[in-house]
Short mmCIF file of C-alpha atoms and ligand atoms in Angstrom, two decimals:
data_model
loop_
_atom_site.label_atom_id
_atom_site.label_comp_id
_atom_site.label_asym_id
_atom_site.label_seq_id
_atom_site.Cartn_x
_atom_site.Cartn_y
_atom_site.Cartn_z
CA MET W 76 -8.07 31.43 -6.38
CA SER W 77 -6.46 28.71 -8.32
CA GLY W 78 -3.82 28.45 -11.04
CA VAL W 79 -0.42 27.17 -11.93
CA LEU W 80 2.79 28.83 -10.75
CA VAL W 81 5.21 28.21 -13.69
CA THR W 82 8.84 28.45 -12.43
CA GLY W 83 11.17 28.82 -15.35
CA GLY W 84 8.10 30.33 -17.05
CA THR W 85 10.39 32.48 -19.34
CA GLY W 86 12.45 29.45 -20.40
CA GLN W 87 12.05 27.22 -23.48
CA THR W 88 9.78 24.69 -21.76
CA GLY W 89 8.05 27.13 -19.37
CA ARG W 90 6.94 29.69 -21.92
CA THR W 91 5.34 27.02 -24.14
CA LEU W 92 3.63 25.60 -21.08
CA VAL W 93 2.22 29.03 -20.14
CA GLN W 94 0.77 29.47 -23.58
CA VAL W 95 -0.77 25.99 -23.63
CA LEU W 96 -2.33 26.39 -20.21
CA ARG W 97 -3.68 29.88 -21.00
CA ASN W 98 -5.13 28.59 -24.33
CA ASP W 99 -6.94 25.90 -22.23
CA GLY W 100 -8.29 28.59 -19.93
CA VAL W 101 -6.04 27.71 -17.06
CA GLN W 102 -4.52 30.64 -15.11
CA ALA W 103 -0.72 30.52 -15.36
CA ARG W 104 1.52 32.81 -13.30
CA VAL W 105 5.00 33.27 -14.73
CA ALA W 106 7.85 33.20 -12.13
CA SER W 107 10.90 35.23 -13.14
CA ARG W 108 13.83 37.10 -11.78
CA ASN W 109 12.62 39.85 -14.08
CA PRO W 110 8.89 39.89 -14.01
CA ALA W 111 8.57 43.25 -15.76
CA ALA W 112 9.93 41.59 -18.95
CA ALA W 113 7.95 38.33 -18.51
CA GLY W 114 4.49 39.55 -19.84
CA PRO W 115 1.22 39.65 -17.95
CA ASP W 116 0.63 37.82 -14.68
CA ALA W 117 4.25 37.53 -13.81
CA ILE W 118 5.86 37.64 -10.36
CA ARG W 119 9.41 38.04 -9.10
CA PHE W 120 10.93 34.65 -8.14
CA ASP W 121 14.62 33.91 -7.57
CA TRP W 122 15.80 30.52 -6.24
CA ASN W 123 18.56 32.45 -4.50
CA ASP W 124 16.06 34.65 -2.58
CA PRO W 125 13.67 32.44 -0.46
CA THR W 126 11.56 35.51 0.46
CA THR W 127 10.21 35.31 -3.09
CA TYR W 128 8.86 31.72 -2.65
CA GLY W 129 5.78 32.60 -0.47
CA PRO W 130 4.40 35.53 -2.67
CA ALA W 131 4.92 33.38 -5.75
CA LEU W 132 2.91 30.50 -4.31
CA ASP W 133 0.25 32.65 -2.77
CA GLY W 134 -3.22 31.90 -4.23
CA MET W 135 -1.91 29.13 -6.55
CA ASP W 136 -2.90 25.50 -6.29
CA ARG W 137 -0.50 23.89 -8.77
CA VAL W 138 3.16 24.27 -9.53
CA PHE W 139 5.53 23.56 -12.50
CA LEU W 140 8.86 23.23 -10.85
CA LEU W 141 12.00 24.01 -12.82
CA PRO W 142 14.81 23.45 -10.30
CA PRO W 143 17.83 25.90 -10.28
CA VAL W 144 19.60 25.51 -13.57
CA ASP W 145 23.33 24.76 -13.97
CA SER W 146 23.54 23.36 -10.46
CA VAL W 147 24.87 20.04 -9.26
CA ASP W 148 23.24 20.48 -5.87
CA PRO W 149 19.75 21.91 -6.23
CA LEU W 150 18.15 20.33 -3.14
CA PRO W 151 19.18 23.02 -0.55
CA LEU W 152 17.13 25.54 -2.45
CA VAL W 153 14.28 23.29 -3.60
CA GLU W 154 13.63 21.61 -0.24
CA PRO W 155 12.41 24.81 1.54
CA PHE W 156 10.31 25.62 -1.52
CA LEU W 157 8.68 22.22 -1.31
CA HIS W 158 7.83 22.74 2.37
CA GLN W 159 6.29 26.12 1.57
CA ALA W 160 4.35 24.59 -1.35
CA GLN W 161 2.94 21.96 1.06
CA ARG W 162 1.92 24.64 3.59
CA ALA W 163 0.32 26.65 0.79
CA GLY W 164 -1.89 23.65 -0.06
CA ILE W 165 -0.48 22.93 -3.50
CA ARG W 166 -2.56 20.02 -5.00
CA ARG W 167 -0.29 19.09 -7.95
CA LEU W 168 3.40 19.64 -8.43
CA VAL W 169 5.16 18.64 -11.69
CA MET W 170 8.91 18.90 -11.79
CA LEU W 171 11.08 19.02 -14.87
CA GLY W 172 13.90 16.60 -14.17
CA SER W 173 16.35 14.81 -16.38
CA ALA W 174 16.48 11.29 -17.73
CA ILE W 175 20.22 11.37 -17.27
CA VAL W 176 21.44 11.44 -13.66
CA LEU W 177 24.46 13.81 -13.65
CA PRO W 178 27.52 12.21 -12.16
CA ASN W 179 28.56 13.81 -8.86
CA ALA W 180 25.17 15.37 -8.33
CA PRO W 181 23.57 12.98 -5.80
CA SER W 182 21.01 15.57 -4.47
CA ALA W 183 19.04 15.44 -7.82
CA VAL W 184 17.96 11.90 -6.98
CA GLU W 185 16.88 12.91 -3.47
CA MET W 186 15.10 15.92 -4.88
CA ALA W 187 13.05 13.83 -7.25
CA ALA W 188 12.14 11.50 -4.43
CA GLN W 189 10.91 14.50 -2.42
CA VAL W 190 8.83 15.80 -5.35
CA ARG W 191 7.18 12.30 -5.84
CA ALA W 192 6.29 12.31 -2.14
CA GLN W 193 4.31 15.64 -2.59
CA PRO W 194 0.58 15.48 -3.05
CA ARG W 195 0.12 14.40 -6.67
CA GLY W 196 3.82 15.01 -7.17
CA VAL W 197 5.14 14.16 -10.58
CA VAL W 198 8.74 13.96 -11.99
CA LEU W 199 9.20 14.36 -15.68
CA ARG W 200 12.55 12.75 -16.52
CA ALA W 201 13.23 14.49 -19.82
CA SER W 202 15.80 13.27 -22.37
CA GLY W 203 18.13 15.67 -24.26
CA PHE W 204 16.33 18.73 -25.59
CA MET W 205 16.23 19.15 -29.37
CA GLN W 206 16.39 22.89 -28.48
CA ASN W 207 20.07 22.33 -27.60
CA PHE W 208 20.51 22.62 -31.33
CA LEU W 209 19.27 26.24 -31.25
CA ARG W 210 21.34 29.16 -30.16
CA PRO W 211 22.37 30.29 -27.59
CA HIS W 212 23.19 26.76 -26.55
CA PRO W 213 27.01 26.16 -26.98
CA LEU W 214 26.33 23.09 -29.25
CA ALA W 215 24.28 25.33 -31.54
CA GLU W 216 26.72 28.28 -31.52
CA HIS W 217 29.46 25.89 -32.66
CA ILE W 218 27.29 24.60 -35.53
CA HIS W 219 26.45 28.11 -36.53
CA ARG W 220 30.01 29.36 -36.48
CA LEU W 221 31.94 26.46 -37.77
CA GLY W 222 29.46 23.91 -39.17
CA GLU W 223 30.70 21.41 -36.65
CA ILE W 224 29.35 19.36 -33.73
CA ARG W 225 32.07 18.61 -31.27
CA THR W 226 31.18 15.65 -29.14
CA ALA W 227 32.64 12.97 -26.84
CA ALA W 228 29.53 10.87 -27.27
CA GLY W 229 30.68 9.06 -30.43
CA ASP W 230 27.82 7.24 -32.14
CA GLY W 231 25.88 6.76 -28.89
CA LYS W 232 22.16 7.61 -29.15
CA LEU W 233 19.80 9.68 -26.98
CA GLY W 234 16.03 9.83 -27.20
CA TRP W 235 16.10 13.68 -28.02
CA VAL W 236 12.78 15.32 -27.30
CA ASP W 237 11.30 18.69 -28.42
CA ALA W 238 10.76 20.99 -25.41
CA ARG W 239 7.33 21.77 -26.83
CA ASP W 240 6.34 18.14 -26.25
CA ILE W 241 7.60 18.28 -22.65
CA ALA W 242 5.50 21.44 -22.15
CA ALA W 243 2.43 19.75 -23.70
CA SER W 244 2.88 16.65 -21.36
CA ALA W 245 3.24 18.88 -18.33
CA ALA W 246 0.16 20.92 -19.31
CA VAL W 247 -1.98 17.75 -19.38
CA LEU W 248 -0.92 16.84 -15.87
CA LEU W 249 -1.40 20.39 -14.54
CA ALA W 250 -4.73 21.14 -16.20
CA ASP W 251 -6.46 17.99 -14.96
CA LEU W 252 -6.16 17.31 -11.23
CA ASP W 253 -8.41 14.32 -11.37
CA MET W 254 -6.37 12.37 -13.99
CA ASP W 255 -4.89 9.14 -12.76
CA ALA W 256 -1.28 10.11 -13.20
CA ARG W 257 1.96 8.21 -12.33
CA SER W 258 4.54 9.95 -10.17
CA ASP W 259 7.31 9.49 -12.72
CA TYR W 260 7.51 9.67 -16.58
CA LEU W 261 10.40 9.19 -18.86
CA ILE W 262 9.83 11.91 -21.52
CA THR W 263 11.55 11.29 -24.84
CA GLY W 264 11.17 11.80 -28.56
CA PRO W 265 10.11 9.00 -30.91
CA HIS W 266 13.55 7.34 -31.37
CA GLY W 267 17.11 7.41 -30.39
CA MET W 268 19.49 9.61 -32.45
CA SER W 269 23.26 10.03 -32.48
CA TYR W 270 25.09 13.32 -33.08
CA PRO W 271 26.34 12.08 -36.53
CA GLN W 272 22.68 11.25 -37.38
CA ALA W 273 21.62 14.78 -36.25
CA ALA W 274 24.27 16.31 -38.44
CA GLN W 275 23.06 14.33 -41.44
CA ILE W 276 19.39 15.40 -40.84
CA ILE W 277 20.34 19.08 -40.50
CA THR W 278 22.33 18.93 -43.76
CA ALA W 279 19.63 17.03 -45.57
CA GLN W 280 16.90 19.46 -44.40
CA THR W 281 18.60 22.73 -44.77
CA GLY W 282 21.60 22.28 -47.08
CA ARG W 283 23.94 23.47 -44.34
CA GLN W 284 27.02 21.21 -44.16
CA VAL W 285 27.52 19.94 -40.62
CA ARG W 286 30.25 17.61 -39.72
CA VAL W 287 31.07 15.82 -36.44
CA GLU W 288 34.42 16.26 -34.70
CA ARG W 289 35.06 13.58 -32.07
CA ILE W 290 36.71 15.08 -29.01
CA THR W 291 37.64 13.80 -25.56
CA GLU W 292 35.57 14.22 -22.41
CA GLU W 293 38.22 16.69 -21.09
CA GLU W 294 37.95 18.78 -24.22
CA GLN W 295 34.15 18.70 -23.95
CA ALA W 296 34.33 19.96 -20.33
CA ALA W 297 36.74 22.73 -21.21
CA ALA W 298 34.35 23.87 -24.06
CA TYR W 299 31.36 23.97 -21.65
CA ARG W 300 33.45 25.95 -19.08
CA ALA W 301 34.47 28.35 -21.89
CA SER W 302 30.82 28.89 -22.70
CA GLY W 303 30.29 30.30 -19.15
CA MET W 304 28.98 27.12 -17.31
CA PRO W 305 30.03 26.77 -13.70
CA ALA W 306 33.13 24.44 -13.69
CA GLN W 307 31.63 21.59 -11.63
CA PHE W 308 28.43 21.63 -13.69
CA ALA W 309 30.50 21.61 -16.97
CA ASP W 310 32.55 18.62 -15.83
CA SER W 311 29.48 16.74 -14.84
CA LEU W 312 27.73 17.40 -18.17
CA ALA W 313 30.80 16.35 -20.15
CA ALA W 314 30.90 13.10 -18.13
CA VAL W 315 27.32 12.44 -19.47
CA GLU W 316 28.72 12.16 -22.96
CA ARG W 317 30.69 9.03 -21.81
CA ALA W 318 27.44 7.42 -20.69
CA ILE W 319 25.81 8.28 -24.00
CA LYS W 320 28.73 6.76 -25.91
CA THR W 321 28.21 3.41 -24.18
CA GLY W 322 24.61 3.32 -25.32
CA ARG W 323 23.38 3.41 -21.66
CA GLU W 324 21.25 6.48 -22.31
CA ASP W 325 19.56 5.13 -25.51
CA GLN W 326 16.05 4.80 -24.23
CA VAL W 327 12.66 5.99 -25.50
CA SER W 328 9.12 5.92 -24.02
CA THR W 329 5.58 6.45 -25.18
CA ALA W 330 4.84 8.97 -22.45
CA VAL W 331 4.29 11.97 -24.74
CA LEU W 332 1.71 10.00 -26.83
CA ASP W 333 0.21 8.51 -23.71
CA LEU W 334 -0.29 11.98 -22.05
CA THR W 335 -1.09 14.22 -24.93
CA GLY W 336 -2.62 11.84 -27.45
CA HIS W 337 -0.02 13.06 -30.01
CA PRO W 338 3.19 11.41 -30.97
CA PRO W 339 6.34 13.36 -30.06
CA ARG W 340 7.94 15.44 -32.84
CA THR W 341 10.79 13.89 -34.84
CA PHE W 342 14.13 15.67 -35.18
CA THR W 343 13.32 16.08 -38.89
CA GLU W 344 10.13 18.03 -37.99
CA PHE W 345 12.05 20.13 -35.36
CA VAL W 346 14.72 21.08 -37.95
CA SER W 347 12.06 21.96 -40.49
CA ASP W 348 10.30 24.12 -37.94
CA HIS W 349 13.54 26.01 -37.18
CA ALA W 350 15.23 25.87 -40.66
CA ASP W 351 16.28 29.62 -40.44
CA GLU W 352 18.65 28.71 -37.63
CA TRP W 353 20.99 26.92 -40.03
CA THR W 354 20.26 28.77 -43.32
CA GLN W 355 21.08 32.35 -42.09
N1 NAP D 520 18.79 20.84 -22.17
C1 NAP D 520 18.68 19.56 -22.06
O1 NAP D 520 19.04 18.72 -22.82
C2 NAP D 520 18.01 19.08 -20.81
C3 NAP D 520 17.65 17.70 -20.64
C4 NAP D 520 16.97 17.20 -19.54
C5 NAP D 520 16.63 18.24 -18.48
N2 NAP D 520 16.99 19.51 -18.68
C6 NAP D 520 16.56 20.45 -17.68
O2 NAP D 520 15.83 21.47 -18.15
C7 NAP D 520 16.01 22.63 -17.43
C8 NAP D 520 16.11 23.85 -18.39
O3 NAP D 520 14.87 23.97 -18.91
P1 NAP D 520 14.55 25.05 -20.09
O4 NAP D 520 15.53 24.76 -21.18
O5 NAP D 520 13.09 25.08 -20.40
O6 NAP D 520 14.97 26.39 -19.41
P2 NAP D 520 15.86 27.55 -20.02
O7 NAP D 520 15.29 27.95 -21.33
O8 NAP D 520 17.30 27.23 -19.82
O9 NAP D 520 15.43 28.78 -19.03
C9 NAP D 520 15.95 28.72 -17.67
C10 NAP D 520 14.78 29.36 -16.83
O10 NAP D 520 15.20 29.30 -15.49
C11 NAP D 520 14.98 30.59 -14.92
N3 NAP D 520 15.97 30.94 -13.95
C12 NAP D 520 17.31 30.95 -14.18
N4 NAP D 520 17.91 31.24 -12.98
C13 NAP D 520 16.92 31.42 -12.01
C14 NAP D 520 16.99 31.71 -10.65
N5 NAP D 520 18.09 31.95 -9.96
N6 NAP D 520 15.83 31.83 -10.02
C15 NAP D 520 14.63 31.51 -10.68
N7 NAP D 520 14.58 31.22 -12.04
C16 NAP D 520 15.76 31.20 -12.63
C17 NAP D 520 14.89 31.61 -16.06
O11 NAP D 520 14.05 32.66 -15.73
P3 NAP D 520 14.42 34.18 -15.59
O12 NAP D 520 15.66 34.41 -16.42
O13 NAP D 520 13.20 34.88 -16.18
O14 NAP D 520 14.55 34.41 -14.17
C18 NAP D 520 14.37 30.71 -17.17
O15 NAP D 520 12.94 30.82 -17.28
C19 NAP D 520 17.24 22.40 -16.62
O16 NAP D 520 16.93 22.25 -15.21
C20 NAP D 520 17.82 21.16 -17.16
O17 NAP D 520 18.39 20.36 -16.13
C21 NAP D 520 17.60 19.98 -19.78
#
């Protein structure tokens, strides 16, 4: 048997990936803590329960790896999974990582190195997701309730990318085992965009007035914590805003175009596809 185990298969990136793979005739098994709600060909998988790793991998020859979310130290859970994947004979492993290395989270770098060392291991270093502007992300909740983006990132730009383009890029790598892939791709949208520019685009596209309130890193961390994020992760994520403000994270690549043959979606296209989010 062969097919792709899609961890995070019920999430924003994973569920699009599952659709794309199935449309291409590739078997995709959805890994979820709640497989009964995850549609056909789903299996129970919980990072916090290593006994679920083996059955999820059984019979699969490729893996899309979404590391434990909201964690500053994912390696202790991912490392045993990688060992099991190697024993199971996995022939391609694609991990969704991040373009931004979270401060105070050193194991993410080591985890990416271990993934690249797997047979045909690939790390996708994704920029900020445009889907952060959709609820239930705290950024989007705030826009919805108050018409306001609260940020410590100032006018700093990020190469925002649509999760659908990340999924399409991963699908190419997972569908074609023979392709001459690199072990690392920076996955971004077509150009850098600041929060004030995002607010302008939403207003221009939908008529919803969105303003930007500039806050401190401490206020940003408190807001993330209040939204339910673990405190250490919230602090780390808020510190990222400082890096964005300096312009250090303003980078774009051609990886989506190179891998899929299609240019990545612009933020204007994204807003137009989800206009209901701001008009209701
Ligand atoms: N948002 C950004 O700007 C950004 C930028 C770069 C990288 N990233 C990375 O992207 C990832 C999030 O991707 P996404 O937005 O596609 O996912 P998502 O929509 O946040 O969904 C999270 C997925 O993780 C699964 N999950 C949660 N806890 C789990 C656990 N204990 N065991 C197994 N599975 C678990 C959920 O499945 P069930 O609930 O069905 O179990 C769900 O499928 C994060 O790792 C983040 O670091 C995000």
